[in-house]
Amino acid sequence: MIRERILFRLFFSLLLLLLFSPFCTYELTFRIHPNNTLFPTLKNLSVDADTPIRKAVVQTMFAEANNYMKDGVLLRQIINTIGDLQLDDYAESHAFGEIYETILKELQSAGSAGEFYTPRAVTDFMAQMIRPQVGEQMADFACGTGGFLTSWLKELRKQVKTTEDEAAFSNSIYGIEKKQFPYMLCITNLLLHNLDNPRVYHDNTLLHDVLDYTAADSFDVILMNPPYGGSEKADVKNHFPSDLASSETADLFMSVIMYRLKPGGRAAVILPDGFLFGTDNAKLNIKKKLLSEFNLHTIVRMPGSVFSPYTSITTNILFFDNNGPTQSTWFYRLDMPEGYKHFSKTKPMKLEHFDPVVEWWDNRQELTVDGFDKAKQFTARQLAEDLGYNLDQCGYPHEEEEILAPLDLIHRYEEQRASLNAEIDRVLAEITAKLGGNAE
């Protein structure tokens, strides 16, 4: 809570400097009372479809904000201090951005706030492998603090050569975030990356009917780490076709992604193991749609401690494009780097830990380690008919003993039970088919 309050004070002062002063006619003096005048005014600013993004963002930023600073003198002192920064100077602006990036990184161990953080090594790797091109539009429909957006911008920046490229660069990202606090952090993060009009909206992606999306709502690239482990209410599921209406949040986001990816578009999405081996109707139908309508070309299996310390759920990166149905899928298991038993706050995952994947990516071949598959290619027919849409391939053969929190331990057991049940169902169906019967 203390960290959140410090971040809020920093953010509030920064917004007053960067956003509020250019177009607001109110004079900031000691006579302004934030609780009684300033905040209510900002929350009720008139905003409509024609309002410029730079102005509209003020109202959305403060719509659910509260003032934690009780001393007006301290508030004035912070404003004065921030006002002394030369943010139009590249070196000072860059230094301030580095400070802010450090603060965001600290959210990795910030309790509930950590749910909004994807390790920078992961977002950078995904942005690198998706290979951005100038003129493309990239989206993240649950963007949190903007990690994927900034990684995309950093990778795309390498290709900016002209003023036209610069204009396309500045208009290349689109984000939606449901929760107010990470939304505020995301806007500030993008401002510090020199995006004066960040197209990031405070909204809930899952409250829109997916069948209503048109070509105008689609994107060239989608990079995401959808929230997983959550359960959605029935009214949320009503926005999806009945065969795709899962109660699992990550499943619903996968449907959104498929409906909003342009023909020829590319996507990289982080999903938990439960999606790979899940056998409930919604998961199966989502995987059938993914394989039959999209090209799921690569799945990178990641170690379980990538998101340590706030979750031990094992995750995967699915790379696919909208260039026709899947012909074959490569699986690659990323093992822990030498000298690491687990990732942690003091030993986090680094971008160079993805080097084995990068080296393998353009020269793919099947690999085995100690008799277990590390990289292997499966045809779409094998995945669908032989494996029953079980995408849990090239997993980790050796499990290290790990002490988990009670709820994490329960979740781990549930995942293992679901995986075992899926394998039993597959084997029984295969035996029944060979005996000439029909599996019920």
XYZ file of C-alpha atoms in Angstrom:
440
model
C 0.000 0.000 0.000
C 2.871 2.372 0.798
C 4.429 1.692 -2.622
C 1.110 2.344 -4.324
C 0.765 5.672 -2.516
C 4.273 6.730 -3.494
C 3.574 5.783 -7.088
C 0.287 7.664 -7.011
C 1.919 10.832 -5.712
C 4.598 10.636 -8.392
C 2.044 9.970 -11.072
C -0.335 12.697 -9.887
C 2.385 15.318 -9.969
C 3.597 14.142 -13.365
C 0.105 14.323 -14.840
C -0.364 17.856 -13.560
C 2.820 18.814 -15.375
C 2.416 16.869 -18.635
C -1.319 16.769 -19.163
C -3.283 19.066 -16.953
C -1.488 22.353 -17.520
C -1.526 22.519 -21.359
C -5.261 22.923 -21.749
C -6.911 23.411 -18.368
C -7.830 26.953 -17.338
C -7.732 26.294 -13.603
C -4.921 28.001 -11.706
C -2.945 25.739 -9.387
C -2.531 27.670 -6.166
C -2.475 26.885 -2.505
C -6.181 27.740 -2.427
C -7.117 24.665 -4.535
C -8.465 21.809 -2.437
C -7.715 18.490 -4.222
C -10.484 16.546 -2.483
C -13.248 19.127 -2.837
C -12.397 20.888 -6.079
C -9.581 19.410 -8.164
C -10.452 15.713 -8.162
C -14.227 16.182 -8.656
C -13.504 18.566 -11.528
C -11.138 16.152 -13.243
C -13.516 13.215 -12.790
C -16.367 15.142 -14.415
C -14.559 16.667 -17.390
C -16.718 16.458 -20.501
C -15.441 13.703 -22.796
C -17.004 12.372 -25.998
C -15.946 10.641 -29.200
C -14.514 13.903 -30.587
C -12.376 14.715 -27.533
C -8.619 14.546 -28.323
C -6.908 11.592 -26.662
C -4.453 13.838 -24.835
C -7.348 15.653 -23.157
C -9.689 12.678 -22.688
C -6.996 10.734 -20.864
C -7.167 13.191 -17.941
C -10.798 12.336 -17.210
C -10.265 8.574 -17.548
C -7.146 8.682 -15.384
C -8.893 10.374 -12.501
C -12.314 8.721 -12.867
C -11.598 6.298 -10.010
C -8.608 8.025 -8.425
C -8.461 9.119 -4.804
C -6.124 11.570 -3.121
C -3.890 9.948 -0.542
C -1.886 13.072 0.158
C -3.404 14.892 3.107
C -0.958 17.782 3.287
C -1.489 20.459 0.624
C 1.938 21.974 1.281
C 3.646 18.666 0.507
C 1.578 18.366 -2.639
C 2.702 21.825 -3.719
C 6.335 20.936 -2.982
C 6.126 17.806 -5.133
C 4.603 19.797 -7.994
C 7.430 22.325 -7.703
C 10.057 19.571 -7.717
C 8.560 17.825 -10.739
C 8.237 21.209 -12.431
C 11.985 21.740 -12.155
C 12.681 18.624 -14.246
C 13.623 19.365 -17.845
C 11.519 16.680 -19.471
C 12.057 18.216 -22.893
C 15.745 17.402 -22.499
C 16.420 13.930 -23.940
C 19.003 12.868 -21.349
C 16.902 13.929 -18.360
C 13.709 12.505 -19.831
C 15.505 9.211 -20.522
C 16.846 9.090 -16.952
C 13.380 9.728 -15.564
C 12.027 6.949 -17.766
C 14.662 4.581 -16.409
C 13.604 5.446 -12.858
C 10.001 4.740 -13.705
C 10.901 1.432 -15.358
C 12.681 0.462 -12.126
C 9.561 1.284 -10.119
C 7.445 -0.876 -12.421
C 9.909 -3.721 -12.096
C 9.554 -3.535 -8.324
C 5.866 -4.359 -8.784
C 6.991 -7.907 -9.487
C 7.003 -8.464 -5.731
C 4.346 -5.923 -4.799
C 1.649 -8.274 -3.605
C -1.628 -7.956 -5.481
C -0.195 -5.237 -7.709
C 2.202 -7.817 -9.104
C -0.607 -9.380 -11.123
C -0.093 -6.607 -13.664
C 3.567 -7.326 -14.313
C 5.007 -9.594 -17.002
C 8.814 -9.942 -16.724
C 10.481 -7.581 -19.159
C 12.631 -10.394 -20.542
C 9.467 -12.184 -21.664
C 7.812 -9.139 -23.260
C 11.059 -8.202 -25.024
C 11.521 -11.743 -26.356
C 7.970 -11.912 -27.693
C 8.258 -8.478 -29.338
C 11.575 -9.509 -30.881
C 10.253 -12.782 -32.321
C 7.064 -11.185 -33.690
C 9.336 -8.919 -35.817
C 7.461 -5.583 -35.935
C 7.186 -3.628 -39.160
C 6.613 0.120 -39.543
C 2.964 0.769 -40.366
C 1.608 -2.173 -38.389
C -0.900 -1.783 -35.556
C -0.257 -3.789 -32.382
C -2.806 -4.417 -29.604
C -2.916 -5.714 -26.040
C -6.454 -6.124 -24.688
C -5.361 -6.505 -21.050
C -2.282 -4.292 -21.120
C -1.635 -3.786 -17.390
C 1.242 -1.343 -16.931
C 2.085 -1.447 -20.653
C 4.994 -3.897 -20.728
C 4.097 -5.371 -24.120
C 3.343 -1.938 -25.556
C 6.735 -0.527 -24.569
C 8.612 -3.674 -25.683
C 6.908 -3.382 -29.077
C 7.852 0.298 -29.302
C 11.464 -0.449 -28.387
C 11.727 -3.129 -31.076
C 9.898 -1.047 -33.688
C 12.051 2.029 -32.972
C 14.983 0.290 -34.692
C 13.181 0.601 -38.040
C 12.125 4.251 -37.849
C 14.025 6.201 -40.521
C 11.772 9.037 -41.741
C 9.213 11.493 -40.404
C 6.509 9.292 -41.941
C 7.938 6.334 -40.034
C 7.880 8.414 -36.848
C 4.191 9.221 -37.333
C 3.386 5.545 -37.908
C 5.483 4.612 -34.863
C 3.546 6.991 -32.605
C 0.235 5.536 -33.789
C 1.224 1.872 -33.702
C -0.112 0.730 -30.317
C -3.579 0.115 -28.863
C -4.308 -1.008 -25.319
C -7.219 -1.728 -22.994
C -6.950 -2.139 -19.234
C -9.789 -2.925 -16.861
C -8.260 -1.864 -13.539
C -7.642 1.759 -12.672
C -4.237 1.537 -10.979
C -2.341 -0.325 -13.738
C -4.137 1.846 -16.307
C -2.703 4.940 -14.632
C 0.757 3.400 -14.577
C 0.468 2.411 -18.231
C -0.443 5.930 -19.383
C 2.474 7.399 -17.444
C 4.793 4.722 -18.816
C 3.844 5.589 -22.406
C 4.183 9.328 -21.804
C 7.716 8.683 -20.613
C 8.299 6.798 -23.869
C 7.433 10.009 -25.740
C 3.947 9.004 -26.853
C 1.953 12.198 -26.434
C -1.367 10.606 -27.439
C -1.347 7.049 -26.100
C -4.269 5.007 -27.420
C -4.919 3.152 -24.180
C -8.448 2.910 -22.803
C -9.893 2.165 -19.377
C -12.396 -0.561 -20.249
C -13.228 -4.267 -19.904
C -12.502 -6.133 -23.139
C -14.730 -9.055 -22.169
C -17.900 -6.941 -22.003
C -18.142 -6.568 -25.792
C -19.854 -9.072 -28.087
C -17.105 -10.731 -30.121
C -19.485 -11.317 -33.044
C -19.890 -7.552 -33.410
C -16.231 -6.978 -34.270
C -15.547 -5.897 -37.845
C -12.407 -5.504 -39.943
C -12.010 -2.010 -38.485
C -11.591 -3.588 -35.026
C -8.770 -5.926 -36.043
C -4.998 -5.565 -35.696
C -1.846 -6.673 -37.479
C -0.180 -7.917 -34.300
C -1.480 -8.944 -30.871
C 0.889 -9.422 -27.924
C -0.734 -10.460 -24.654
C -0.497 -12.135 -21.298
C -4.230 -12.599 -20.594
C -5.280 -12.822 -16.933
C -5.563 -16.483 -16.006
C -6.851 -18.376 -13.010
C -9.906 -16.114 -12.777
C -13.519 -17.109 -13.300
C -16.045 -14.954 -15.161
C -19.747 -14.512 -14.428
C -22.522 -15.747 -16.692
C -23.242 -12.243 -18.035
C -19.656 -12.038 -19.333
C -19.952 -15.390 -21.096
C -23.064 -14.110 -22.866
C -20.804 -11.966 -25.054
C -19.320 -15.096 -26.678
C -20.710 -17.861 -28.905
C -22.063 -20.698 -26.792
C -19.404 -23.164 -27.939
C -16.609 -20.775 -26.842
C -18.241 -19.465 -23.658
C -15.751 -20.573 -21.021
C -15.755 -19.437 -17.406
C -11.944 -19.192 -17.536
C -10.708 -15.668 -18.242
C -7.735 -16.713 -20.387
C -9.989 -18.818 -22.634
C -12.273 -15.858 -23.292
C -9.337 -13.636 -24.184
C -8.121 -16.270 -26.647
C -11.475 -16.004 -28.417
C -11.196 -12.205 -28.494
C -7.712 -12.474 -29.979
C -8.868 -14.807 -32.737
C -11.786 -12.537 -33.639
C -9.592 -9.419 -33.715
C -6.490 -10.641 -35.572
C -6.295 -9.350 -39.152
C -5.912 -11.742 -42.082
C -2.162 -12.190 -42.346
C -1.747 -10.904 -38.796
C 0.535 -12.380 -36.142
C 0.032 -13.085 -32.441
C 2.103 -14.168 -29.445
C 0.121 -15.051 -26.318
C 1.083 -16.349 -22.865
C -1.217 -19.116 -21.601
C -1.035 -21.519 -18.633
C -0.548 -25.269 -18.941
C -4.242 -25.748 -18.185
C -5.120 -24.430 -21.630
C -2.805 -26.904 -23.362
C -4.281 -30.072 -21.878
C -7.780 -28.831 -20.980
C -10.594 -31.092 -22.154
C -13.750 -29.174 -21.243
C -15.972 -28.267 -24.193
C -14.995 -24.600 -24.394
C -11.229 -25.270 -24.301
C -11.532 -28.014 -26.899
C -13.589 -25.793 -29.199
C -11.132 -22.910 -28.819
C -8.224 -25.211 -29.702
C -10.156 -26.650 -32.648
C -10.812 -23.132 -33.932
C -7.171 -22.195 -33.379
C -5.851 -25.161 -35.369
C -8.469 -25.114 -38.124
C -8.563 -21.356 -38.800
C -5.114 -20.148 -37.694
C -1.535 -21.291 -38.146
C -0.287 -22.285 -34.689
C 3.339 -22.703 -35.727
C 5.238 -22.595 -32.395
C 4.685 -23.216 -28.693
C 7.512 -22.316 -26.309
C 7.252 -24.070 -22.941
C 8.597 -21.868 -20.117
C 9.916 -22.863 -16.664
C 7.448 -22.693 -13.796
C 9.220 -19.961 -11.872
C 9.232 -17.319 -14.656
C 6.536 -15.362 -12.808
C 8.042 -15.973 -9.388
C 7.489 -14.941 -6.657
C 3.780 -14.226 -7.011
C 2.682 -17.303 -8.956
C 4.120 -20.749 -9.654
C 1.728 -21.547 -12.527
C 3.679 -22.916 -15.488
C 3.127 -20.882 -18.649
C 3.715 -21.118 -22.381
C 4.029 -18.741 -25.324
C 1.808 -19.566 -28.294
C 2.894 -18.046 -31.625
C 0.316 -18.126 -34.419
C -0.771 -16.172 -37.466
C -3.907 -15.695 -39.527
C -2.535 -17.224 -42.731
C -4.735 -20.282 -43.006
C -5.100 -23.498 -40.975
C -2.281 -25.141 -39.051
C -0.222 -27.656 -41.001
C 2.237 -28.454 -38.211
C 3.270 -27.101 -34.813
C 6.720 -26.982 -33.274
C 7.143 -27.360 -29.516
C 10.293 -26.120 -27.773
C 11.052 -26.557 -24.080
C 13.089 -23.737 -22.586
C 15.101 -25.273 -19.744
C 16.417 -23.406 -16.730
C 19.766 -21.752 -17.479
C 22.889 -23.229 -15.979
C 23.394 -22.203 -12.359
C 19.665 -21.567 -11.765
C 17.331 -23.806 -9.827
C 14.481 -21.284 -9.794
C 14.001 -17.716 -10.945
C 13.424 -15.253 -8.124
C 13.465 -11.558 -7.330
C 17.219 -11.615 -6.847
C 17.801 -13.937 -9.838
C 15.092 -12.949 -12.363
C 14.755 -14.193 -15.889
C 16.899 -12.249 -18.366
C 16.538 -11.769 -22.108
C 19.717 -13.739 -22.761
C 18.054 -16.789 -21.196
C 15.977 -16.962 -24.392
C 19.118 -17.230 -26.551
C 18.711 -21.010 -27.069
C 15.213 -20.421 -28.496
C 16.414 -17.589 -30.733
C 19.264 -19.732 -32.059
C 16.898 -22.652 -32.736
C 14.094 -20.501 -34.225
C 15.450 -20.055 -37.764
C 17.113 -23.469 -37.959
C 14.559 -25.790 -36.423
C 15.304 -29.385 -35.689
C 13.994 -31.989 -33.302
C 15.999 -32.299 -30.079
C 16.072 -34.813 -27.234
C 17.755 -34.480 -23.853
C 18.226 -37.549 -21.638
C 15.702 -39.422 -23.753
C 12.991 -36.753 -23.434
C 11.742 -34.504 -26.231
C 13.023 -30.944 -25.979
C 11.925 -29.789 -29.440
C 9.543 -31.683 -31.692
C 7.211 -31.080 -34.610
C 3.657 -32.452 -34.723
C 1.274 -32.329 -37.654
C -2.165 -30.831 -37.148
C -3.661 -34.284 -37.730
C -1.520 -35.759 -34.965
C -2.544 -33.032 -32.540
C -6.215 -33.355 -33.385
C -6.774 -37.061 -34.008
C -3.956 -38.871 -32.226
C -3.578 -36.564 -29.216
C -7.155 -35.309 -28.894
C -6.067 -31.641 -28.998
C -3.725 -32.182 -26.071
C -1.028 -29.549 -26.670
C 0.910 -30.534 -23.548
C 3.968 -31.792 -25.464
C 7.710 -31.470 -24.777
C 7.015 -30.768 -21.125
C 9.484 -30.857 -18.246
C 10.453 -34.444 -17.395
C 12.086 -33.698 -14.047
C 10.215 -31.938 -11.268
C 12.242 -30.290 -8.549
C 10.909 -30.356 -5.019
C 9.324 -27.006 -4.339
C 7.614 -25.555 -1.270
C 4.458 -23.735 -2.337
C 1.838 -21.651 -0.608
C -1.316 -23.699 0.223
C -3.479 -22.167 -2.528
C -0.695 -22.561 -5.099
C -0.248 -26.168 -4.029
C -3.963 -26.840 -4.484
C -3.857 -25.234 -7.936
C -0.815 -27.340 -8.869
C -2.634 -30.533 -7.832
C -5.702 -29.499 -9.828
C -3.575 -28.957 -12.928
C -1.809 -32.281 -12.510
C -5.126 -34.090 -12.025
C -6.616 -32.438 -15.120
C -3.535 -33.380 -17.156
C -3.687 -36.990 -15.958
C -7.419 -37.222 -16.698
C -6.837 -35.878 -20.212
C -4.169 -38.514 -20.870
C -6.379 -41.312 -19.475
C -9.276 -40.197 -21.700
C -7.002 -40.161 -24.743
C -5.627 -43.667 -24.076
C -9.099 -45.101 -23.388
C -10.440 -43.562 -26.603
C -7.530 -45.060 -28.562
C -8.057 -48.523 -27.042
C -11.796 -48.363 -27.662
C -11.260 -47.367 -31.294
C -8.874 -50.273 -31.858
C -11.464 -52.651 -30.366
C -14.019 -51.336 -32.835
C -16.186 -49.591 -30.251
C -17.263 -46.006 -29.667
C -15.910 -44.072 -26.704
C -18.692 -42.444 -24.676
